[in-house]
Amino acid sequence: MELPSLQNPLLATYAIAASLMILKAVAMSWLTVIRMMQEKGGYRSPEDLRRTPLNPNPDPKQLAPNERVERVRRIHQNDLENIPFFLVSGFLFVLTGPPVWLAWLLLYGYVLSRLLHFAAYFTAQTHDMRATFWTVGSVILIVMTLWTLVMALLT
């Protein structure tokens, strides 16, 4: 049995796409913190109102929803609802040994759809635009999963 290796173009493609999606999801956590610091609000927990070097003048209003912070939280939540499916589906898809061009198209297509979804959401574009990019990613997940299912049933 051959050991997995990044010399395998399929595995390397998956590793790049998966790494980009993981970094994107983690970046959303940091962006949330940055937004809370910029806004000096959008906090969720009562203990966040304790006086600290980062919050020298706590105010109960800091617990009120802040749209700039909540927008980033919604983007992050959407990532957490979608990216894990990609990580699993993409890995299983690669195990089926699809043509490299198809792996590039689907895996990088998913990454692009998520980045465009982020840009549309972050800049408050219409729901239709955001939904279009989400739909592209969702269809890619369905295609990869069905491909994997068919290949598994045929073996």
Coordinates of N, CA and C in Angstrom, one line a residue:
M1 N 0.8 -1.2 0.0 CA 0.0 0.0 0.0 C 0.9 1.2 0.0
E2 N 0.5 2.2 -0.9 CA 1.3 3.4 -1.0 C 0.9 4.4 0.1
L3 N 1.8 5.0 0.8 CA 1.5 6.0 1.8 C 1.1 7.3 1.1
P4 N 0.1 8.0 1.8 CA -0.3 9.3 1.3 C 0.9 10.2 1.2
S5 N 0.9 11.0 0.1 CA 2.0 11.9 -0.1 C 1.6 13.2 -0.8
L6 N 2.1 14.3 -0.4 CA 1.8 15.5 -1.2 C 2.4 15.5 -2.6
Q7 N 3.2 14.5 -2.9 CA 3.6 14.4 -4.3 C 2.5 13.9 -5.2
N8 N 1.4 13.4 -4.6 CA 0.2 13.0 -5.3 C -0.5 14.3 -5.6
P9 N -0.8 14.7 -6.9 CA -1.4 15.9 -7.2 C -2.8 16.0 -6.6
L10 N -3.5 14.9 -6.5 CA -4.9 15.0 -5.9 C -4.8 15.4 -4.5
L11 N -3.9 14.7 -3.7 CA -3.8 15.0 -2.3 C -3.3 16.4 -2.1
A12 N -2.3 16.8 -2.9 CA -1.8 18.2 -2.8 C -2.9 19.2 -3.0
T13 N -3.7 19.0 -4.0 CA -4.8 19.9 -4.3 C -5.8 20.0 -3.2
Y14 N -6.1 18.8 -2.6 CA -7.0 18.8 -1.4 C -6.3 19.6 -0.2
A15 N -5.0 19.3 0.0 CA -4.3 19.9 1.1 C -4.3 21.4 1.0
I16 N -4.1 21.9 -0.2 CA -4.1 23.4 -0.4 C -5.5 23.9 -0.2
A17 N -6.6 23.3 -0.8 CA -7.9 23.8 -0.7 C -8.4 23.8 0.8
A18 N -8.1 22.6 1.5 CA -8.5 22.5 2.8 C -7.8 23.4 3.8
S19 N -6.5 23.6 3.5 CA -5.8 24.6 4.3 C -6.3 26.0 4.2
L20 N -6.6 26.4 3.0 CA -7.2 27.7 2.7 C -8.5 27.9 3.5
M21 N -9.4 26.9 3.4 CA -10.7 27.0 4.1 C -10.5 27.0 5.6
I22 N -9.6 26.2 6.2 CA -9.4 26.2 7.6 C -8.8 27.6 8.0
L23 N -7.9 28.1 7.3 CA -7.4 29.5 7.6 C -8.4 30.5 7.5
K24 N -9.3 30.4 6.5 CA -10.4 31.4 6.3 C -11.3 31.3 7.6
A25 N -11.7 30.1 8.0 CA -12.6 30.0 9.2 C -11.9 30.6 10.4
V26 N -10.7 30.3 10.6 CA -9.9 30.8 11.8 C -9.8 32.3 11.7
A27 N -9.6 32.8 10.5 CA -9.5 34.3 10.3 C -10.7 35.0 10.7
M28 N -11.9 34.3 10.6 CA -13.1 35.0 11.0 C -13.2 35.2 12.5
S29 N -12.6 34.3 13.3 CA -12.5 34.5 14.7 C -11.7 35.8 15.0
W30 N -10.6 35.9 14.3 CA -9.8 37.1 14.6 C -10.5 38.3 14.1
L31 N -11.2 38.3 13.0 CA -11.9 39.4 12.5 C -13.0 39.8 13.4
T32 N -13.6 38.9 14.1 CA -14.6 39.2 15.1 C -14.0 40.0 16.2
V33 N -12.9 39.5 16.7 CA -12.2 40.2 17.8 C -11.8 41.6 17.4
I34 N -11.2 41.7 16.2 CA -10.8 43.1 15.7 C -12.0 44.0 15.6
R35 N -13.2 43.5 15.1 CA -14.4 44.3 15.0 C -14.8 44.7 16.4
M36 N -14.8 43.8 17.4 CA -15.3 44.1 18.7 C -14.3 45.2 19.3
M37 N -13.1 45.1 19.1 CA -12.1 46.1 19.6 C -12.3 47.5 18.9
Q38 N -12.6 47.5 17.6 CA -12.8 48.7 16.9 C -14.1 49.4 17.4
E39 N -15.1 48.6 17.6 CA -16.4 49.1 18.0 C -16.6 49.3 19.5
K40 N -15.6 48.7 20.2 CA -15.7 48.8 21.7 C -17.1 48.3 22.2
G41 N -17.5 47.2 21.5 CA -18.8 46.6 21.8 C -19.1 45.4 21.0
G42 N -20.3 45.0 21.1 CA -20.7 43.7 20.5 C -20.4 42.5 21.3
Y43 N -20.1 42.8 22.6 CA -19.7 41.7 23.4 C -21.0 40.8 23.8
R44 N -20.8 39.6 24.2 CA -21.9 38.7 24.5 C -22.0 38.3 25.9
S45 N -20.9 38.3 26.6 CA -21.0 37.8 28.0 C -20.9 38.9 29.0
P46 N -21.6 38.8 30.1 CA -21.6 39.8 31.1 C -20.2 40.1 31.7
E47 N -19.4 39.0 31.8 CA -18.0 39.2 32.4 C -17.2 40.1 31.5
D48 N -17.6 40.3 30.2 CA -16.8 41.2 29.3 C -16.9 42.6 29.7
L49 N -17.8 42.9 30.7 CA -17.9 44.3 31.2 C -17.0 44.6 32.4
R50 N -16.2 43.6 32.7 CA -15.2 43.9 33.8 C -14.2 44.8 33.3
R51 N -13.7 45.7 34.2 CA -12.6 46.6 33.8 C -11.3 45.9 33.6
T52 N -10.7 46.0 32.4 CA -9.5 45.4 32.1 C -8.6 46.4 31.3
P53 N -7.4 46.1 31.1 CA -6.6 47.0 30.2 C -7.1 47.1 28.8
L54 N -7.8 46.1 28.3 CA -8.4 46.2 27.0 C -9.8 46.9 27.0
N55 N -10.4 46.9 28.2 CA -11.7 47.6 28.3 C -11.7 48.4 29.6
P56 N -11.0 49.6 29.5 CA -10.8 50.4 30.8 C -12.1 51.1 31.2
N57 N -13.0 51.3 30.3 CA -14.3 52.0 30.7 C -15.5 51.1 30.3
P58 N -15.7 50.0 31.0 CA -16.9 49.2 30.6 C -18.2 50.0 30.7
D59 N -19.1 49.6 29.8 CA -20.4 50.2 29.7 C -21.4 49.1 29.3
P60 N -22.5 49.0 30.0 CA -23.5 48.0 29.7 C -24.0 48.0 28.2
K61 N -23.8 49.1 27.5 CA -24.2 49.2 26.1 C -23.3 48.3 25.3
Q62 N -22.1 47.9 25.8 CA -21.2 47.1 25.1 C -21.8 45.7 24.9
L63 N -22.8 45.3 25.6 CA -23.4 44.0 25.5 C -24.6 44.1 24.4
A64 N -24.9 45.3 24.0 CA -26.0 45.4 23.0 C -25.4 44.8 21.6
P65 N -26.3 44.3 20.8 CA -25.9 43.8 19.5 C -25.3 45.0 18.7
N66 N -24.2 44.7 18.0 CA -23.6 45.7 17.1 C -23.5 45.1 15.7
E67 N -24.1 45.7 14.8 CA -24.3 45.2 13.4 C -23.0 44.9 12.8
R68 N -21.9 45.7 13.0 CA -20.6 45.4 12.4 C -20.0 44.2 12.9
V69 N -20.2 43.9 14.2 CA -19.7 42.7 14.8 C -20.5 41.5 14.5
E70 N -21.8 41.7 14.5 CA -22.7 40.6 14.2 C -22.6 40.1 12.8
R71 N -22.3 41.0 11.8 CA -22.1 40.6 10.4 C -21.0 39.6 10.3
V72 N -19.9 39.9 11.0 CA -18.7 39.0 11.0 C -19.1 37.7 11.6
R73 N -19.8 37.8 12.7 CA -20.2 36.5 13.4 C -21.1 35.7 12.5
R74 N -22.0 36.3 11.8 CA -22.9 35.5 10.8 C -22.0 34.9 9.7
I75 N -21.0 35.6 9.2 CA -20.2 35.0 8.2 C -19.4 33.8 8.8
H76 N -18.9 34.0 10.0 CA -18.2 32.9 10.7 C -19.1 31.7 10.9
Q77 N -20.3 32.0 11.4 CA -21.3 30.9 11.6 C -21.6 30.1 10.3
N78 N -21.7 30.9 9.2 CA -22.0 30.2 7.9 C -20.8 29.3 7.5
D79 N -19.6 29.8 7.8 CA -18.4 29.0 7.5 C -18.4 27.7 8.4
L80 N -18.8 27.9 9.6 CA -18.8 26.7 10.5 C -19.9 25.7 10.2
E81 N -20.9 26.2 9.5 CA -22.0 25.3 9.0 C -21.6 24.6 7.7
N82 N -20.7 25.1 6.9 CA -20.4 24.6 5.6 C -19.0 24.0 5.4
I83 N -18.0 24.6 5.9 CA -16.6 24.2 5.7 C -16.4 22.7 6.2
P84 N -16.9 22.3 7.3 CA -16.6 20.9 7.7 C -17.1 19.9 6.7
F85 N -18.3 20.2 6.1 CA -18.8 19.3 5.0 C -17.8 19.2 3.9
F86 N -17.2 20.3 3.5 CA -16.2 20.4 2.5 C -15.0 19.6 2.8
L87 N -14.5 19.7 4.1 CA -13.3 19.0 4.5 C -13.5 17.5 4.4
V88 N -14.7 17.0 4.8 CA -14.9 15.5 4.7 C -15.2 15.1 3.3
S89 N -16.1 15.8 2.6 CA -16.5 15.4 1.3 C -15.3 15.5 0.3
G90 N -14.5 16.6 0.4 CA -13.3 16.7 -0.4 C -12.3 15.6 -0.2
F91 N -12.1 15.2 1.0 CA -11.2 14.2 1.3 C -11.6 12.8 0.7
L92 N -12.9 12.5 0.9 CA -13.4 11.3 0.4 C -13.4 11.3 -1.1
F93 N -13.7 12.5 -1.7 CA -13.7 12.6 -3.2 C -12.3 12.3 -3.7
V94 N -11.3 12.9 -3.1 CA -9.9 12.6 -3.5 C -9.5 11.2 -3.4
L95 N -10.1 10.5 -2.4 CA -9.8 9.0 -2.3 C -10.3 8.2 -3.5
T96 N -11.2 8.7 -4.2 CA -11.8 8.0 -5.3 C -10.9 8.1 -6.6
G97 N -9.9 8.9 -6.5 CA -8.9 9.0 -7.6 C -9.6 9.7 -8.9
P98 N -10.3 10.8 -8.7 CA -10.8 11.5 -9.9 C -9.7 12.1 -10.8
P99 N -10.1 12.5 -12.0 CA -9.1 13.2 -12.8 C -8.6 14.4 -12.1
V100 N -7.4 14.8 -12.2 CA -6.8 15.9 -11.5 C -7.5 17.2 -11.9
W101 N -7.9 17.3 -13.2 CA -8.6 18.5 -13.7 C -9.9 18.7 -13.0
L102 N -10.6 17.6 -12.7 CA -11.9 17.6 -12.0 C -11.7 18.0 -10.5
A103 N -10.7 17.5 -9.9 CA -10.4 17.8 -8.5 C -10.1 19.3 -8.4
W104 N -9.2 19.8 -9.4 CA -8.9 21.3 -9.3 C -10.2 22.1 -9.5
L105 N -11.0 21.7 -10.5 CA -12.3 22.5 -10.7 C -13.2 22.5 -9.5
L106 N -13.4 21.3 -8.9 CA -14.3 21.3 -7.8 C -13.7 21.8 -6.5
L107 N -12.5 21.4 -6.1 CA -11.9 21.8 -4.8 C -11.6 23.3 -4.9
Y108 N -11.0 23.8 -5.9 CA -10.7 25.2 -6.0 C -11.9 26.0 -6.3
G109 N -12.9 25.4 -7.0 CA -14.1 26.1 -7.2 C -14.9 26.4 -5.9
Y110 N -14.8 25.4 -5.0 CA -15.4 25.6 -3.7 C -14.8 26.7 -2.9
V111 N -13.4 26.7 -2.9 CA -12.7 27.7 -2.2 C -13.1 29.1 -2.8
L112 N -13.1 29.2 -4.1 CA -13.5 30.5 -4.7 C -14.9 30.9 -4.3
S113 N -15.8 29.9 -4.3 CA -17.2 30.3 -4.0 C -17.3 30.8 -2.6
R114 N -16.6 30.2 -1.6 CA -16.6 30.6 -0.2 C -16.0 32.0 -0.1
L115 N -14.9 32.3 -0.8 CA -14.3 33.6 -0.8 C -15.2 34.7 -1.3
L116 N -15.9 34.4 -2.4 CA -16.8 35.3 -3.0 C -18.0 35.5 -2.1
H117 N -18.5 34.4 -1.5 CA -19.6 34.5 -0.5 C -19.2 35.5 0.6
F118 N -17.9 35.3 1.1 CA -17.4 36.2 2.2 C -17.4 37.6 1.7
A119 N -16.9 37.9 0.5 CA -16.8 39.3 0.0 C -18.2 39.9 -0.1
A120 N -19.1 39.1 -0.6 CA -20.5 39.6 -0.8 C -21.2 39.9 0.6
Y121 N -21.0 39.0 1.5 CA -21.6 39.2 2.9 C -20.9 40.3 3.6
F122 N -19.6 40.4 3.6 CA -18.8 41.4 4.3 C -19.2 42.8 3.8
T123 N -19.4 42.9 2.5 CA -19.7 44.3 1.9 C -21.2 44.5 1.8
A124 N -22.0 43.7 2.4 CA -23.5 43.9 2.5 C -24.1 43.9 1.1
Q125 N -23.7 43.0 0.2 CA -24.3 42.9 -1.1 C -25.7 42.2 -0.9
T126 N -26.5 42.1 -2.0 CA -27.8 41.6 -1.9 C -27.8 40.1 -1.5
H127 N -28.9 39.7 -0.9 CA -29.0 38.3 -0.5 C -28.9 37.4 -1.8
D128 N -29.4 37.9 -2.9 CA -29.4 37.1 -4.1 C -27.9 36.8 -4.5
M129 N -27.1 37.8 -4.4 CA -25.7 37.6 -4.8 C -25.0 36.6 -3.8
R130 N -25.2 36.9 -2.5 CA -24.6 36.0 -1.5 C -25.1 34.5 -1.7
A131 N -26.4 34.4 -1.9 CA -27.0 33.1 -2.1 C -26.5 32.4 -3.4
T132 N -26.2 33.2 -4.4 CA -25.6 32.6 -5.6 C -24.3 31.9 -5.3
F133 N -23.4 32.6 -4.6 CA -22.1 32.1 -4.3 C -22.2 30.9 -3.3
W134 N -23.2 30.9 -2.4 CA -23.4 29.8 -1.5 C -23.9 28.6 -2.3
T135 N -24.8 28.8 -3.2 CA -25.3 27.8 -4.0 C -24.3 27.1 -4.9
V136 N -23.4 27.8 -5.4 CA -22.3 27.2 -6.2 C -21.5 26.3 -5.3
G137 N -21.1 26.7 -4.1 CA -20.4 25.8 -3.2 C -21.2 24.6 -2.8
S138 N -22.5 24.8 -2.5 CA -23.3 23.7 -2.2 C -23.5 22.7 -3.3
V139 N -23.6 23.1 -4.5 CA -23.7 22.2 -5.6 C -22.4 21.4 -5.8
I140 N -21.3 22.1 -5.6 CA -20.0 21.4 -5.6 C -19.9 20.3 -4.6
L141 N -20.4 20.6 -3.4 CA -20.4 19.6 -2.3 C -21.2 18.4 -2.7
I142 N -22.4 18.7 -3.3 CA -23.3 17.6 -3.7 C -22.6 16.8 -4.8
V143 N -22.0 17.4 -5.8 CA -21.3 16.7 -6.9 C -20.2 15.8 -6.3
M144 N -19.4 16.3 -5.5 CA -18.3 15.5 -4.9 C -18.8 14.4 -4.1
T145 N -19.9 14.6 -3.3 CA -20.4 13.5 -2.5 C -21.1 12.5 -3.3
L146 N -21.8 12.9 -4.3 CA -22.5 11.9 -5.2 C -21.4 11.1 -6.0
W147 N -20.4 11.7 -6.5 CA -19.3 11.1 -7.1 C -18.7 10.0 -6.2
T148 N -18.4 10.4 -5.0 CA -17.9 9.4 -4.0 C -18.8 8.3 -3.7
L149 N -20.1 8.6 -3.6 CA -21.0 7.5 -3.3 C -21.1 6.5 -4.5
V150 N -21.2 7.0 -5.7 CA -21.2 6.2 -6.9 C -19.9 5.3 -7.0
M151 N -18.8 6.0 -6.8 CA -17.5 5.2 -6.9 C -17.4 4.1 -5.8
A152 N -17.9 4.5 -4.6 CA -17.9 3.5 -3.6 C -18.9 2.3 -3.9
L153 N -20.0 2.6 -4.4 CA -21.0 1.5 -4.8 C -20.5 0.7 -5.9
L154 N -19.7 1.2 -6.8 CA -19.2 0.5 -7.9 C -18.0 -0.4 -7.6
T155 N -17.4 -0.2 -6.4 CA -16.2 -1.0 -6.1 C -16.6 -2.2 -5.3

